[in-house]
Tab-separated table of C-alpha atoms in Angstrom:
chain	number	residue	atom	x	y	z
A	1	MET	CA	-2.248	26.003	-14.694
A	2	PRO	CA	-5.729	24.518	-15.300
A	3	ALA	CA	-7.901	23.930	-12.230
A	4	ASN	CA	-8.067	20.169	-12.907
A	5	ASP	CA	-4.249	19.903	-12.773
A	6	SER	CA	-4.188	21.854	-9.522
A	7	ASN	CA	-6.846	19.629	-7.940
A	8	PHE	CA	-5.049	16.483	-9.107
A	9	THR	CA	-1.781	17.758	-7.619
A	10	LEU	CA	-3.498	18.493	-4.305
A	11	VAL	CA	-4.996	15.001	-4.222
A	12	LEU	CA	-1.587	13.451	-4.914
A	13	LEU	CA	-0.004	15.565	-2.186
A	14	ALA	CA	-2.707	14.498	0.287
A	15	ILE	CA	-2.024	10.760	-0.094
A	16	PRO	CA	1.436	10.456	1.561
A	17	PRO	CA	0.282	12.014	4.867
A	18	LEU	CA	-2.359	9.282	5.117
A	19	PHE	CA	0.365	6.619	4.931
A	20	ILE	CA	2.531	8.571	7.369
A	21	LEU	CA	-0.382	8.682	9.837
A	22	ALA	CA	-1.006	4.953	9.401
A	23	PHE	CA	2.628	4.079	10.159
A	24	LEU	CA	2.711	6.473	13.117
A	25	ALA	CA	-0.500	4.897	14.431
A	26	SER	CA	1.109	1.467	14.139
A	27	ALA	CA	4.203	2.629	16.037
A	28	PHE	CA	2.019	4.273	18.699
A	29	TYR	CA	-0.072	1.096	19.076
A	30	ASN	CA	3.040	-1.056	19.518
A	31	GLU	CA	4.391	1.316	22.172
A	32	TRP	CA	1.001	1.529	23.914
A	33	LEU	CA	0.691	-2.275	23.901
A	34	ALA	CA	4.168	-2.678	25.415
A	35	THR	CA	3.272	-0.170	28.137
A	36	GLN	CA	-0.053	-1.866	28.917
A	37	LEU	CA	1.585	-5.291	29.065
A	38	SER	CA	4.288	-3.987	31.411
A	39	GLN	CA	1.624	-2.533	33.709
A	40	SER	CA	-1.069	-5.210	33.715
A	41	GLY	CA	0.254	-8.187	31.793
A	42	VAL	CA	1.130	-11.581	33.203
A	43	ILE	CA	4.800	-12.442	32.773
A	44	THR	CA	5.526	-16.029	31.825
A	45	GLU	CA	8.173	-18.295	30.352
A	46	ALA	CA	7.603	-19.191	26.722
A	47	GLN	CA	9.317	-21.601	24.359
A	48	ILE	CA	10.321	-20.742	20.815
A	49	VAL	CA	8.609	-23.077	18.341
A	50	ASP	CA	9.564	-21.328	15.105
A	51	LEU	CA	11.888	-18.630	13.789
A	52	GLY	CA	12.114	-17.198	10.336
A	53	CYS	CA	12.983	-14.332	8.073
A	54	ASP	CA	11.093	-13.214	5.011
A	55	SER	CA	12.777	-11.158	2.315
A	56	TRP	CA	10.826	-8.792	0.129
A	57	ARG	CA	12.345	-6.264	-2.230
A	58	GLY	CA	15.667	-6.265	-0.433
A	59	THR	CA	14.182	-5.901	3.032
A	60	ARG	CA	14.425	-8.709	5.583
A	61	HIS	CA	11.708	-9.150	8.208
A	62	CYS	CA	12.439	-11.625	10.989
A	63	TYR	CA	9.911	-13.116	13.360
A	64	VAL	CA	9.654	-15.497	16.297
A	65	VAL	CA	6.778	-17.807	17.170
A	66	TYR	CA	6.550	-18.876	20.803
A	67	GLU	CA	4.190	-20.872	22.992
A	68	PHE	CA	3.284	-20.429	26.632
A	69	THR	CA	0.795	-22.016	29.003
A	70	ASN	CA	-1.913	-19.980	30.676
A	71	SER	CA	-4.622	-21.575	32.778
A	72	ALA	CA	-3.628	-25.027	31.478
A	73	GLN	CA	-4.083	-23.849	27.893
A	74	VAL	CA	-1.247	-23.520	25.378
A	75	THR	CA	-1.240	-20.162	23.577
A	76	GLU	CA	0.905	-19.183	20.625
A	77	GLY	CA	2.388	-15.739	20.046
A	78	ARG	CA	4.161	-14.311	17.017
A	79	GLN	CA	6.267	-11.188	16.962
A	80	THR	CA	8.515	-9.294	14.587
A	81	ILE	CA	12.105	-9.179	15.854
A	82	SER	CA	15.343	-7.571	14.730
A	83	GLU	CA	17.942	-9.536	12.766
A	84	THR	CA	20.332	-9.178	15.711
A	85	HIS	CA	17.789	-10.732	18.069
A	86	PHE	CA	16.968	-13.397	15.476
A	87	SER	CA	20.630	-14.444	15.272
A	88	ARG	CA	20.735	-15.064	19.054
A	89	LEU	CA	17.652	-17.293	19.199
A	90	GLN	CA	17.033	-20.939	18.336
A	91	LYS	CA	14.026	-23.241	18.339
A	92	GLY	CA	13.473	-24.602	21.813
A	93	ASP	CA	14.993	-21.586	23.589
A	94	GLN	CA	13.126	-20.164	26.563
A	95	VAL	CA	12.055	-16.510	26.343
A	96	VAL	CA	10.057	-14.223	28.620
A	97	ALA	CA	6.665	-13.021	27.390
A	98	SER	CA	3.844	-10.972	28.838
A	99	TYR	CA	0.162	-11.442	27.992
A	100	PHE	CA	-3.203	-10.074	29.008
A	101	PRO	CA	-5.031	-12.578	31.242
A	102	GLN	CA	-8.374	-11.696	29.621
A	103	ARG	CA	-6.848	-11.966	26.098
A	104	PRO	CA	-3.849	-14.322	26.171
A	105	THR	CA	-3.550	-14.201	22.389
A	106	VAL	CA	-2.235	-10.633	22.826
A	107	SER	CA	1.346	-11.063	23.977
A	108	ARG	CA	4.848	-9.673	23.442
A	109	LEU	CA	8.374	-10.544	24.441
A	110	VAL	CA	9.531	-8.631	27.522
A	111	GLY	CA	12.525	-8.216	29.804
A	112	THR	CA	15.820	-9.136	28.174
A	113	ASP	CA	13.804	-10.516	25.235
A	114	LEU	CA	12.053	-7.179	24.610
A	115	ASP	CA	12.315	-6.228	20.939
A	116	PRO	CA	10.760	-3.021	19.529
A	117	ALA	CA	11.489	-4.007	15.895
A	118	ALA	CA	7.870	-3.559	14.725
A	119	ARG	CA	7.656	-0.069	16.234
A	120	ASN	CA	11.037	0.916	14.810
A	121	ALA	CA	10.111	-0.372	11.337
A	122	ALA	CA	6.882	1.653	11.362
A	123	LEU	CA	8.782	4.803	12.384
A	124	ARG	CA	11.386	4.264	9.636
A	125	ARG	CA	8.643	3.860	7.047
A	126	ALA	CA	6.857	7.006	8.231
A	127	LEU	CA	10.123	8.953	8.030
A	128	ALA	CA	10.913	7.632	4.534
A	129	ILE	CA	7.470	8.607	3.237
A	130	PHE	CA	7.761	12.019	4.928
A	131	VAL	CA	11.077	12.675	3.158
A	132	MET	CA	9.609	11.581	-0.190
A	133	TRP	CA	6.565	13.773	0.435
A	134	ILE	CA	8.775	16.823	1.044
A	135	VAL	CA	10.668	16.074	-2.200
A	136	ILE	CA	7.359	15.803	-4.085
A	137	ILE	CA	6.176	19.124	-2.621
A	138	VAL	CA	9.418	20.849	-3.608
A	139	LEU	CA	9.185	19.422	-7.141
A	140	ALA	CA	5.532	20.467	-7.416
A	141	VAL	CA	6.397	24.019	-6.389
A	142	VAL	CA	9.363	24.190	-8.765
A	143	ILE	CA	7.433	22.738	-11.727
A	144	HIS	CA	4.374	24.919	-11.214
């Protein structure tokens, strides 16, 4: 096999791990944020102002937009939620959220409204790319 083909194959094999690391970093960040909010966040009642689901290439992504008051200021939060959670919520419902007092724009649903959908989606994507990467490696070894 020519050296150029070998180098090209190595470059192609190096790309999927970068995406895997990015998705794992996203999942880690979501888990870290939930932990930080549970330890030092301010818990408050919030009201749902919007709900929706976006479909893209056969995948549905649901979200909730909520508002809460902190220091006499209304702050809006948006979070990815599971379809199951989405089906239980309606505009105007009260939910429980936690936010950082120094950065109220950073908030997440907590308590019975806790929803790790964003973390779970990132982990599923990392796993899917990992499986595809292994298949690509096996094919590269078999072909070469």
